[in-house]
Short mmCIF file of C-alpha atoms in Angstrom, two decimals:
data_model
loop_
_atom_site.label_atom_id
_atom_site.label_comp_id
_atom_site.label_asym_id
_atom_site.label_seq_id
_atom_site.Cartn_x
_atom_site.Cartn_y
_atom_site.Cartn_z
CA UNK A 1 24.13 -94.84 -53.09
CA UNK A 2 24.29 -98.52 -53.81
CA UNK A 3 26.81 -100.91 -55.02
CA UNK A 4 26.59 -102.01 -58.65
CA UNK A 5 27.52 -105.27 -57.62
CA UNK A 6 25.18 -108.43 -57.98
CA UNK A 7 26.89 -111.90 -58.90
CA UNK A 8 30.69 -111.74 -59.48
CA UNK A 9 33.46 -114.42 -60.16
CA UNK A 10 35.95 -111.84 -58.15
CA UNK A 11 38.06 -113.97 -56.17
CA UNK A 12 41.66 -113.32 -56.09
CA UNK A 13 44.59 -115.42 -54.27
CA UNK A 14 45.03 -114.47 -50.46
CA UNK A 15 48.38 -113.64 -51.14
CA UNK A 16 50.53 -111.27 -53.05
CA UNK A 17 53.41 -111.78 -54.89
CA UNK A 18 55.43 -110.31 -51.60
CA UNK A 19 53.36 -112.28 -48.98
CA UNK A 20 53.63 -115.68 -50.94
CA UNK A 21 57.12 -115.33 -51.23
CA UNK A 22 57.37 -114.65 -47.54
CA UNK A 23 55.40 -117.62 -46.94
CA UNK A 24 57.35 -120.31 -49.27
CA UNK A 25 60.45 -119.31 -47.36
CA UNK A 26 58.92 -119.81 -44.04
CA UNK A 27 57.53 -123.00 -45.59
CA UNK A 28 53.96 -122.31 -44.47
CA UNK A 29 52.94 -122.84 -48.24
CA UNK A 30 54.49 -124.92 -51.37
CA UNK A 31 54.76 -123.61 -55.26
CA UNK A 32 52.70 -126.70 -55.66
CA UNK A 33 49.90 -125.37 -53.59
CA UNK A 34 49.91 -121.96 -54.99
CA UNK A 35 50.06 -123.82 -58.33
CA UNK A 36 47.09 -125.89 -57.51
CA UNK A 37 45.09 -122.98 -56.62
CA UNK A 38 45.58 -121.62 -59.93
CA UNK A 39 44.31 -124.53 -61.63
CA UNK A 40 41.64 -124.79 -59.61
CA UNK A 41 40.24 -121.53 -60.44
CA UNK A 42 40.90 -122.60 -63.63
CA UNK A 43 39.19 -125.82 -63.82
CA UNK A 44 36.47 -124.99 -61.81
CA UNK A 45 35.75 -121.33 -62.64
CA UNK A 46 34.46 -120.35 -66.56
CA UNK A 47 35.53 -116.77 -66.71
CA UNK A 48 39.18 -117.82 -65.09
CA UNK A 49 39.40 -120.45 -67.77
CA UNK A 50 38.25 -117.49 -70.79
CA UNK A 51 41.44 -115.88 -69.62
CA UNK A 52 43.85 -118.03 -71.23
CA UNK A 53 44.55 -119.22 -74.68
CA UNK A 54 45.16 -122.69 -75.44
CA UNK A 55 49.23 -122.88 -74.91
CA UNK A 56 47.83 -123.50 -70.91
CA UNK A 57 49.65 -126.40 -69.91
CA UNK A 58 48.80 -127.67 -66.24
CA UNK A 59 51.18 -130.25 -66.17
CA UNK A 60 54.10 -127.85 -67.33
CA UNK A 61 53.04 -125.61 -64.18
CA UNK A 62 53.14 -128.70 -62.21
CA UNK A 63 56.51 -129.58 -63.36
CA UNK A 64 58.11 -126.40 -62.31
CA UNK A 65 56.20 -125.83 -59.15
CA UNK A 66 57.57 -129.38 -58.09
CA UNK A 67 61.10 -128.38 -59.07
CA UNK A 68 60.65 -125.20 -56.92
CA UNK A 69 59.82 -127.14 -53.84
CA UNK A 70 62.90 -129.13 -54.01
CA UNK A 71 65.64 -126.88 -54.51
CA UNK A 72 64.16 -124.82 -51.84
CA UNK A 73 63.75 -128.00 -49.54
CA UNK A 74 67.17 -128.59 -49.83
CA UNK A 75 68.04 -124.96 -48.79
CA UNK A 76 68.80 -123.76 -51.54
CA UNK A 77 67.10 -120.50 -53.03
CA UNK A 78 68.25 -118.44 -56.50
CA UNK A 79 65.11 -116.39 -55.65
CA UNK A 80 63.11 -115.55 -53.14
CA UNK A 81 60.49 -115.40 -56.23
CA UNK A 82 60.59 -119.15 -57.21
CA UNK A 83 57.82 -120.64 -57.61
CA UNK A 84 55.44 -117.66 -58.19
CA UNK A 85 52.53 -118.44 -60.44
CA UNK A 86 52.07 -115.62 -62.78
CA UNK A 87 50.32 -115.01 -66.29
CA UNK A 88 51.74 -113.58 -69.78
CA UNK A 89 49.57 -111.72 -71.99
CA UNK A 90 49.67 -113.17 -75.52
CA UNK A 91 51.75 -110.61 -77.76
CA UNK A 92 55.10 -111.57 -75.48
CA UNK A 93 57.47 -114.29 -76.63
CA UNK A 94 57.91 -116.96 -74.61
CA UNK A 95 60.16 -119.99 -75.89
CA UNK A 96 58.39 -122.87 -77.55
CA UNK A 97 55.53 -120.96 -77.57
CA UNK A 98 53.61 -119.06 -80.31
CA UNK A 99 52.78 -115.42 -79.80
CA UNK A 100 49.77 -114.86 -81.81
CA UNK A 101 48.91 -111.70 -79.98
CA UNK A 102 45.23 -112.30 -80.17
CA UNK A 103 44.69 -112.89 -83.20
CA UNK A 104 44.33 -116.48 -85.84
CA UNK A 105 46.80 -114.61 -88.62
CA UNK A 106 49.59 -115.83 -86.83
CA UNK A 107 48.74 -118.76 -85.83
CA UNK A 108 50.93 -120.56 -87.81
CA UNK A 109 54.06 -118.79 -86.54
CA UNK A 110 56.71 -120.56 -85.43
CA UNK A 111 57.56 -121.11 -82.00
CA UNK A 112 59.45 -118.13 -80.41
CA UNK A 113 63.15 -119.50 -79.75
CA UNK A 114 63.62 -117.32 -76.64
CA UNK A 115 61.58 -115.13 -74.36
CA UNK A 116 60.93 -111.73 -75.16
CA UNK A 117 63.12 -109.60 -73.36
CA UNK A 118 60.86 -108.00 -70.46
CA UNK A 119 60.05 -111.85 -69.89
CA UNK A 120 63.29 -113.11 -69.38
CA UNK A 121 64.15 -111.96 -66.12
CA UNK A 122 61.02 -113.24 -64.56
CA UNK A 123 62.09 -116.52 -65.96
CA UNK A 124 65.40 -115.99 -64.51
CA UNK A 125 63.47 -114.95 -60.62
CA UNK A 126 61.74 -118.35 -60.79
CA UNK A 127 58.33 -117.17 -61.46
CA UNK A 128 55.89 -119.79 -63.08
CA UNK A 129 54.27 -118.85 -66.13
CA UNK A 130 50.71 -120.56 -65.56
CA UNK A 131 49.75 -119.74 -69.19
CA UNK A 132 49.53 -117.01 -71.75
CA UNK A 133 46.05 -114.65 -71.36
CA UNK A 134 43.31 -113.49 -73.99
CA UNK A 135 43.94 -110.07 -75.33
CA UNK A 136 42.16 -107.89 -77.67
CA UNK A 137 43.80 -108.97 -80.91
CA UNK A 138 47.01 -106.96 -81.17
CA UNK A 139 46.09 -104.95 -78.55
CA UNK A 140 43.86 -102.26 -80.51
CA UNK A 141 41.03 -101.83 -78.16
CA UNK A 142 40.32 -100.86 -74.51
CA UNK A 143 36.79 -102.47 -73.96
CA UNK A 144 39.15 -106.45 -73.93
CA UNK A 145 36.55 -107.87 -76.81
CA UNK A 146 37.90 -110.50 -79.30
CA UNK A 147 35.85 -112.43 -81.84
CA UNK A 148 38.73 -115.00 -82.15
CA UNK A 149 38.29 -117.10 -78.52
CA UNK A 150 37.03 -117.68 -75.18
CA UNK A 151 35.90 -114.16 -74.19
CA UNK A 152 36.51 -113.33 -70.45
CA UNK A 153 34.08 -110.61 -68.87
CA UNK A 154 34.49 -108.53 -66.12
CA UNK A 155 35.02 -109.94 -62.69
CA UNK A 156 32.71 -107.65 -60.71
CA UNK A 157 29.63 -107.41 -62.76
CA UNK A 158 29.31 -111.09 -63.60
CA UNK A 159 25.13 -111.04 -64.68
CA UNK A 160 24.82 -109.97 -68.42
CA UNK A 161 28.61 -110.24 -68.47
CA UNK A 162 29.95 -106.70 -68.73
CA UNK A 163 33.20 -105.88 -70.54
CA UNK A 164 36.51 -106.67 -68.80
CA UNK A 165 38.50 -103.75 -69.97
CA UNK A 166 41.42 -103.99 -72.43
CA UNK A 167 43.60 -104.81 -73.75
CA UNK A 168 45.24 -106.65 -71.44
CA UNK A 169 41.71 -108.53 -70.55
CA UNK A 170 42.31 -111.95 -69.96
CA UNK A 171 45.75 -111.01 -67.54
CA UNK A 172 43.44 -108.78 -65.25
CA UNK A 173 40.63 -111.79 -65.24
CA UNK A 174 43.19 -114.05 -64.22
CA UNK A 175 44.46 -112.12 -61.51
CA UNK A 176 40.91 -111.11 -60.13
CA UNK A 177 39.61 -114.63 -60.27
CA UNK A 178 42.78 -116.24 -58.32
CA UNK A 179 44.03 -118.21 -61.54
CA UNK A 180 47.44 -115.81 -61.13
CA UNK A 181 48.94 -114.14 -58.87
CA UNK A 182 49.79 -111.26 -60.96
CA UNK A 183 50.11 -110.54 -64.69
CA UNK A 184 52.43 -109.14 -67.60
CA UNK A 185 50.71 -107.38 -70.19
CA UNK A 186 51.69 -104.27 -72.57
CA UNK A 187 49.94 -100.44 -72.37
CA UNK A 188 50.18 -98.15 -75.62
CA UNK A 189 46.69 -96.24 -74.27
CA UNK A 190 45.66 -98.34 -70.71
CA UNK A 191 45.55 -101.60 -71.56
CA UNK A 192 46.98 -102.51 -68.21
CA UNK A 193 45.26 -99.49 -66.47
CA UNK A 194 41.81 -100.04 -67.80
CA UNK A 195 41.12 -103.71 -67.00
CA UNK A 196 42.96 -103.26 -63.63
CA UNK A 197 40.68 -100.71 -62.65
CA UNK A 198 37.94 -102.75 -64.24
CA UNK A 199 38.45 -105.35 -61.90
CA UNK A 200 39.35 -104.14 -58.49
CA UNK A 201 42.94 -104.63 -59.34
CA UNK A 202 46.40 -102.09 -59.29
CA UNK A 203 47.86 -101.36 -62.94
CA UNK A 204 51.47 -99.77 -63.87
CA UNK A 205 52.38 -98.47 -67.13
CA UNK A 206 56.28 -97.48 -66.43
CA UNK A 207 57.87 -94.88 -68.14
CA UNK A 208 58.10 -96.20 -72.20
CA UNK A 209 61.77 -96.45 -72.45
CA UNK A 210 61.91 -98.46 -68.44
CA UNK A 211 61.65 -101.65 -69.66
CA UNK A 212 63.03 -103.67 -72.97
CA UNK A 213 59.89 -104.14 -75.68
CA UNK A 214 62.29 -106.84 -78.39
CA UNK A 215 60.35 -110.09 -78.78
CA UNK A 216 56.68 -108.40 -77.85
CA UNK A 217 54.56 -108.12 -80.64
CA UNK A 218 54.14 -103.80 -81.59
CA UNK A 219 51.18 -102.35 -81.85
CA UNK A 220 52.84 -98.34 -81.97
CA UNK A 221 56.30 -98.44 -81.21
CA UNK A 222 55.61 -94.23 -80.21
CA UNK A 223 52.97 -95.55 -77.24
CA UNK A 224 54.06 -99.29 -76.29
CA UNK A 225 54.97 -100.25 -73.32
CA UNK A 226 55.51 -103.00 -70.91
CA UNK A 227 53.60 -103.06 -67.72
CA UNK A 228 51.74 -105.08 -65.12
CA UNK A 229 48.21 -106.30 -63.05
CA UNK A 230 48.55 -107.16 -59.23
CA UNK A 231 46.78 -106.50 -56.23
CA UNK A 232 49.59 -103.55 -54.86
CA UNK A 233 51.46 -101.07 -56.05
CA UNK A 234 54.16 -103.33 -54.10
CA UNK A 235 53.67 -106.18 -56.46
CA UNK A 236 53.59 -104.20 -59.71
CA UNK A 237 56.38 -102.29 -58.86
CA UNK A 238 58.44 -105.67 -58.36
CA UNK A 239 57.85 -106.83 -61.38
CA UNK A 240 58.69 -103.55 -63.00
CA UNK A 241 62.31 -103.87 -61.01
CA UNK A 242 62.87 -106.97 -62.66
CA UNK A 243 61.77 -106.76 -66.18
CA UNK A 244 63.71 -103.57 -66.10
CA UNK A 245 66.88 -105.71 -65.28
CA UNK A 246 67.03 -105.39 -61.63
CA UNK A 247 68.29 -107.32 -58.69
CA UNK A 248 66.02 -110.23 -57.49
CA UNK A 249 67.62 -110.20 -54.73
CA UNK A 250 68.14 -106.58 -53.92
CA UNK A 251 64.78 -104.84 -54.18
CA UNK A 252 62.74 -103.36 -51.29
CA UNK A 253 58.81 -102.03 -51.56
CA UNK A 254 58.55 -98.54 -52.57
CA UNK A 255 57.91 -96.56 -49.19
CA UNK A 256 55.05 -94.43 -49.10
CA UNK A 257 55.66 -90.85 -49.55
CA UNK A 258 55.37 -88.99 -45.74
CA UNK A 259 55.00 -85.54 -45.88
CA UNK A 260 54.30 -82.66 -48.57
CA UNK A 261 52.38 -85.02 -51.23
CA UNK A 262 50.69 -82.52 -53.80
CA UNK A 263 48.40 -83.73 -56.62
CA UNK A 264 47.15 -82.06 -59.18
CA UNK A 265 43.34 -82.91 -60.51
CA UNK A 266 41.95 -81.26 -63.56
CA UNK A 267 38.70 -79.40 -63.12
CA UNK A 268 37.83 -80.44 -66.53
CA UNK A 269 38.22 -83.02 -69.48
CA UNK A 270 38.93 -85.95 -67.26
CA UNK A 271 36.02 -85.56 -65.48
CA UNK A 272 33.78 -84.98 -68.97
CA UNK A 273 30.66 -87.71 -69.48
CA UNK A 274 31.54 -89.04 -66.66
CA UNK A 275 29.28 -91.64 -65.18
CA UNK A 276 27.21 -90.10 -61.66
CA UNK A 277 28.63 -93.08 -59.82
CA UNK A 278 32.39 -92.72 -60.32
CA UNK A 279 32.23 -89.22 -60.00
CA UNK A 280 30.19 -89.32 -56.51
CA UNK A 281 33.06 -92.20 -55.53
CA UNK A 282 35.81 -90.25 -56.69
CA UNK A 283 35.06 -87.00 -54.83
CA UNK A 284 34.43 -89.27 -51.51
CA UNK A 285 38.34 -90.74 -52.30
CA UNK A 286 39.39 -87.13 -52.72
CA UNK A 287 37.83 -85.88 -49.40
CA UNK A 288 39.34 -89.01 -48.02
CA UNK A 289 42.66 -88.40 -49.70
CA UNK A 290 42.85 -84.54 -48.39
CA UNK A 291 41.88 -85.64 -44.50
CA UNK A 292 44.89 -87.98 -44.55
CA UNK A 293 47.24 -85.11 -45.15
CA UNK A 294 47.41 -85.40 -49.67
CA UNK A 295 46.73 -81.80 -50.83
CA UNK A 296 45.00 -82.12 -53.52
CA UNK A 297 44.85 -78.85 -55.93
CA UNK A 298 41.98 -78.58 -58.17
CA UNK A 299 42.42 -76.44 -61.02
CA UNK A 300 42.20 -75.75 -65.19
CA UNK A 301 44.84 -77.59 -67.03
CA UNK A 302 43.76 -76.20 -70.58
CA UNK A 303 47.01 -78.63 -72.23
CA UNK A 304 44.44 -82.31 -71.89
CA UNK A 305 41.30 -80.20 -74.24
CA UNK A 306 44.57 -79.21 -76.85
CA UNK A 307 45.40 -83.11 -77.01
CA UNK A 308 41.90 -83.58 -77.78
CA UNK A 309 41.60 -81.02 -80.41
CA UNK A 310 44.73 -82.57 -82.07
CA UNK A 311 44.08 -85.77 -81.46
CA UNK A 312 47.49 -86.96 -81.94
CA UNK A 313 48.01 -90.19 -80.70
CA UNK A 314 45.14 -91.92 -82.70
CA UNK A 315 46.78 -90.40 -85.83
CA UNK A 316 50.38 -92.08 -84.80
CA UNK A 317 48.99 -95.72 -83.73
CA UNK A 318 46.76 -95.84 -86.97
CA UNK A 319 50.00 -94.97 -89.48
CA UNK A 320 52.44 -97.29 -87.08
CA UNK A 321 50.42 -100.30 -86.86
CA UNK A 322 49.13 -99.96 -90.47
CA UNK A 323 53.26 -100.18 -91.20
CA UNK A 324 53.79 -103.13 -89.31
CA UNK A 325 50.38 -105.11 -90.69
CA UNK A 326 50.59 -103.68 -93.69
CA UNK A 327 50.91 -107.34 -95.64
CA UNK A 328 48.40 -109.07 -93.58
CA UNK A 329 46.28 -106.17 -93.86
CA UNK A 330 45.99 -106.07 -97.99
CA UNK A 331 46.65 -110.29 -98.28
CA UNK A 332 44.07 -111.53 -95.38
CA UNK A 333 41.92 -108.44 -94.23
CA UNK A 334 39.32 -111.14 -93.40
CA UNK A 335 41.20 -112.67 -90.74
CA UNK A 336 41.11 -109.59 -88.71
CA UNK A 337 38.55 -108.40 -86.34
CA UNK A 338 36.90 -106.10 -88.46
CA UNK A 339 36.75 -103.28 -85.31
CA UNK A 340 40.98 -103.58 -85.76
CA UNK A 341 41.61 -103.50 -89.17
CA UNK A 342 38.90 -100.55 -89.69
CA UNK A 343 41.17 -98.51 -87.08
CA UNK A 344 44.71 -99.15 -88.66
CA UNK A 345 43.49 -98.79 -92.34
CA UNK A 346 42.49 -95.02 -91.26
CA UNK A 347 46.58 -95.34 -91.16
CA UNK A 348 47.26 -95.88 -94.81
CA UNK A 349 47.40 -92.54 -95.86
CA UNK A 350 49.63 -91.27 -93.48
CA UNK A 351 52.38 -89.50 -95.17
CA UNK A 352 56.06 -89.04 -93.42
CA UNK A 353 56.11 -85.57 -93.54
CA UNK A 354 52.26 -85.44 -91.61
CA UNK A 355 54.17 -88.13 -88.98
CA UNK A 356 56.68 -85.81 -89.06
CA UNK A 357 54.66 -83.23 -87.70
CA UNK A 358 52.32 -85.26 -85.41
CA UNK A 359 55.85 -86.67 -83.38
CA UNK A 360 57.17 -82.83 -83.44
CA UNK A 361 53.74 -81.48 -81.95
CA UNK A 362 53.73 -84.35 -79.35
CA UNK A 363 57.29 -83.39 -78.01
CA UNK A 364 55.92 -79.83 -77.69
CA UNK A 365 52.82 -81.20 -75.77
CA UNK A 366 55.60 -83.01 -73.65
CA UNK A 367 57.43 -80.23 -72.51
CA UNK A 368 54.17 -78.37 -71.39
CA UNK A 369 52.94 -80.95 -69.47
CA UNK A 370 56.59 -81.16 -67.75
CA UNK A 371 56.37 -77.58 -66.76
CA UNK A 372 52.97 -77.57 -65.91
CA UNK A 373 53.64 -80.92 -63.03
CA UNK A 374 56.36 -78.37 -61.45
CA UNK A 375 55.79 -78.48 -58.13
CA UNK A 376 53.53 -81.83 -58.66
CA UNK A 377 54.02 -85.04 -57.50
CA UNK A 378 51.56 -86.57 -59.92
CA UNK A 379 48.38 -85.79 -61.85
CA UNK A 380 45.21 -87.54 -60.15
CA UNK A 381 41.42 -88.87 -62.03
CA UNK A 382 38.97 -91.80 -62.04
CA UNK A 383 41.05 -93.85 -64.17
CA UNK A 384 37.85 -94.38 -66.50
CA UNK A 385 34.96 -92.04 -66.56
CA UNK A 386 32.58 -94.88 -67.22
CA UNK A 387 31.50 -97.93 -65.62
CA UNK A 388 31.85 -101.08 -67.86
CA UNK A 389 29.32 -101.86 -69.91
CA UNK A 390 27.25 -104.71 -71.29
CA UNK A 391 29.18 -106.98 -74.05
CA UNK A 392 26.14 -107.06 -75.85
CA UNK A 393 26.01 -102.96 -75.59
CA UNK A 394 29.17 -103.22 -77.53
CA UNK A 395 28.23 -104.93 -80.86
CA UNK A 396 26.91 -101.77 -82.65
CA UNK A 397 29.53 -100.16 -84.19
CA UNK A 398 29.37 -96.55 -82.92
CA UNK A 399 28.19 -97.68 -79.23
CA UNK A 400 31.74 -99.83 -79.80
CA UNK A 401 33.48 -96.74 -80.75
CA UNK A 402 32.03 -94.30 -78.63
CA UNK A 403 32.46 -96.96 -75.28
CA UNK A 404 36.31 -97.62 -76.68
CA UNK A 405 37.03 -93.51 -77.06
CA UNK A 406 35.81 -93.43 -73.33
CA UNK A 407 37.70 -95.30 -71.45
CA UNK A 408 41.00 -95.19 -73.65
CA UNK A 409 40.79 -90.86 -73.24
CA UNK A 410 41.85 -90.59 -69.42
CA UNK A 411 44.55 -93.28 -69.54
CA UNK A 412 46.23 -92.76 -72.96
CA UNK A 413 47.34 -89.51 -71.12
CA UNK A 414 50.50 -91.21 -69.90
CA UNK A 415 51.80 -92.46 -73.03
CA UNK A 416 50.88 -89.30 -75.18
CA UNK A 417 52.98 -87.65 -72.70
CA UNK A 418 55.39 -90.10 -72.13
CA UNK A 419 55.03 -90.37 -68.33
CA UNK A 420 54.78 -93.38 -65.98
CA UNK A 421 50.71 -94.22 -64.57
CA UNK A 422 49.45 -96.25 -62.50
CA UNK A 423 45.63 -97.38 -61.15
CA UNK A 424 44.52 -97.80 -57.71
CA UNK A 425 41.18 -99.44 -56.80
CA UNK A 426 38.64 -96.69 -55.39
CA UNK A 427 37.93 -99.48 -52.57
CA UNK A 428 34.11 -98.68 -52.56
CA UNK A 429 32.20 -101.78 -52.57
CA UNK A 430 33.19 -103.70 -55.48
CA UNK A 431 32.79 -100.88 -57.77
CA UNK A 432 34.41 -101.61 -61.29
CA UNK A 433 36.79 -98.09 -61.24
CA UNK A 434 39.91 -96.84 -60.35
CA UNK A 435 41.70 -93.49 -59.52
CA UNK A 436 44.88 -92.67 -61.75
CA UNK A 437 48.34 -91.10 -60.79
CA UNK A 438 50.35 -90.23 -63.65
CA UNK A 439 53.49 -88.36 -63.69
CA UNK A 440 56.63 -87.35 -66.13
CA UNK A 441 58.63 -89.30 -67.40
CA UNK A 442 61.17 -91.11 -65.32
CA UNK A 443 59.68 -90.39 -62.19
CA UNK A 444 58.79 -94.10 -61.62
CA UNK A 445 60.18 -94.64 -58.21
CA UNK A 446 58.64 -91.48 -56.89
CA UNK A 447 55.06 -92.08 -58.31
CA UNK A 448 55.14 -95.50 -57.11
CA UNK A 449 55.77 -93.93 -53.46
CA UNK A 450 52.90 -91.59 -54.04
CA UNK A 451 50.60 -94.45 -54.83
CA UNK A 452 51.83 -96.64 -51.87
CA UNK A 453 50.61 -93.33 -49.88
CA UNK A 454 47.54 -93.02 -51.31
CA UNK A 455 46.76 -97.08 -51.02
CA UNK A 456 47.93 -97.11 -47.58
CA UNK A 457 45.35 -94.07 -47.12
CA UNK A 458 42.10 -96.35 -49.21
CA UNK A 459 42.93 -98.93 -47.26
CA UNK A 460 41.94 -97.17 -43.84
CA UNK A 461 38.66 -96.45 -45.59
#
């Protein structure tokens, strides 16, 4: 078996959000070095740079990283988080900025007057937004393509530039290539999960409800939610204690579960058209996995081929974002990516009573997968069943749509079923792929203990 990997611009920061901190408050670093790392990548590295917009401002990161250094050099520290460089992905609010969400239709939107709510807090910690990242415009797409600007490409597979996974693309580029230390983005089907495990990176989509979605741009109110890209579970569950109003001060790393861990992996669906490669990976994980003490029960779970044959969720984001775009959609369809605003006009003819139905048939599907994780700590699966492929593979139309249905199906899971998710790195040379643990809903805390096991575990690989 040999690694896919050839030329990559995969080059993250040394430290994590945790380990930085550490470090500023022994004063081994400064926020102006970390800073100056970031910019670095950014300056000097093209794919980093194609994972921004334009609102990056160097000298505002400057600005604050300075400020940082001397509040905490007079021994004084709000937050052990100060001075943090982070990203934003583009549909969030942050003040004085425009949120255009990907796309050139609102471009001329005025500046937001405050941050969006998730963002807030992290403003509050001290972290330093570095700038705002690419995104598939308004966040409709897993495969992170966007006709409207710089397009970043996936971190591992740098030769013929290979997708970077959506839609949060640009936030898991700039944490892969060291231009941030971590990322914000937003997950209504994976689009944290899918470029994380696109890039070697860890992904959490909380439970829907965790976190506060007011001044973040909707795609389907049913599905969004607000989640992040880091290099641990540690670091991604941080930043899901804070944007979900906790302490900075009083938070500790989720400890990994000890003893009597069960997963649950499907025999089927998850594992359909999957790629030879992730599969042969994934079993070795397993294996790995099981002789570290994780019982791992393989077996039917017929519930994931009914959400297929209903195909709910793809009914419910084409009617809700249709809704919201509806104006834009009928005054300026030519201002949308035409791969978009084909998927939300299949919305238009959505009637209330057939929503009606759709959200009714989705609690049902719910409560079956509730009782069916008794006596589960989580569900487990390659977080994609493909590796990433070629841009270029992507410009016909039904290679597009067949490539987008692929690595959306595993993912979109979670927020069907309204659980919490997150994506681990399979650790196997570079190889673009993750494995997935997904459980109900408000079990965030415990499924972020359950990944800490199993990363602990990949790490002794």
């Amino acid at each position: 078996m040999s690694s896919p990997v050839t030329k990559t611009s995969f080059d993250p920061h040394p430290d994590t959000l945790i380990t930085a901190a550490q470090r500023l408050a022994r004063g081994e670093i400064t926020s102006r070095q970390l800073v100056e790392h970031c910019l670095n990548k950014i300056e000097t590295c093209e794919n980093a740079r194609a994972a921004f917009t334009g609102d990056f401002s160097a000298e505002r990161a400057r600005q604050y990283a300075d400020a940082a250094d001397r509040i905490r050099a007079k021994g004084y520290q709000a937050s052990p988080w100060a001075g943090v460089p982070i990203s934003v992905k583009d549909l969030f609010d942050i003040k004085g900025q425009v949120t255009r969400a990907g796309s050139t239709i609102l471009a001329d939107r005025p500046p937001a007057l405050s941050d969006a709510e998730a963002i807030a807090p992290l403003r509050d910690a001290g972290f330093i937004f570095i700038g705002r990242t690419q995104m598939t415009e308004f966040a409709y797409s897993g495969l992170g393509l966007n006709p409207h600007g710089p397009q970043p490409w996936n971190t591992l597979i740098d030769e013929g530039k290979a997708i970077p996974g959506g839609s949060s693309s640009g936030g898991a580029v700039s944490v892969a290539t060291g231009a941030a230390l971590a990322a914000i983005g937003s997950d209504t089907g994976g689009s944290c999960r899918i470029p994380a495990a696109m890039n070697a990176l860890t992904g959490y989509k909380p439970s829907a409800g965790r976190i506060s979605r007011a001044g973040m741009i909707p795609l389907s109110p049913s599905f969004d939610s607000v989640g992040s890209i880091a290099r641990t579970v540690s670091d991604c569950a941080l930043l899901d204690h804070l944007m979900a109003g906790g302490n900075p001060g009083h938070w500790s790393a989720p400890e990994p579960v000890e003893s009597g861990l069960r997963l649950l992996l499907p025999t089927s669906f998850v594992r359909n058209d999957a790629d030879a490669q992730i599969l042969a990976v994934f079993e070795t994980v397993m294996r790995h996995l099981e002789s570290g003490g994780i019982e791992i029960v393989r077996q039917p779970l017929p519930l994931l081929q009914d959400i297929a044959d209903l195909n709910i969720q793809a009914q419910i984001v084409a009617a809700e974002s249709f809704h919201y775009f509806h104006d834009d959609l009928i005054q300026h369809p030519d201002q949308f990516d035409p791969r978009v605003s084909e998927r939300m006009m299949m919305g238009e003819h959505t009637s209330v009573q057939t929503l009606r139905q759709l959200f009714i048939e989705r609690q049902k599907l719910i409560a079956r997968f509730n009782a069916e994780m008794s006596g589960f700590d989580a569900m487990v699966c390659p977080t994609t069943p493909i590796l990433p492929p070629q841009i270029a593979a992507c410009f016909d139309p039904d290679s597009y749509g067949r490539f987008n249905r692929l690595v959306l199906r595993n993912p979109s899971l979670a927020n069907l079923l309204d659980g919490c998710s997150i994506t681990l790195p399979l650790n196997w040379k570079g190889l673009p792929a993750g494995i997935m643990l997904t459980a109900c809903n408000g079990q965030d805390s415990r499924v972020q203990r359950v990944a800490r096991r199993c990363e602990v575990r990949l790490s002794a690989s």
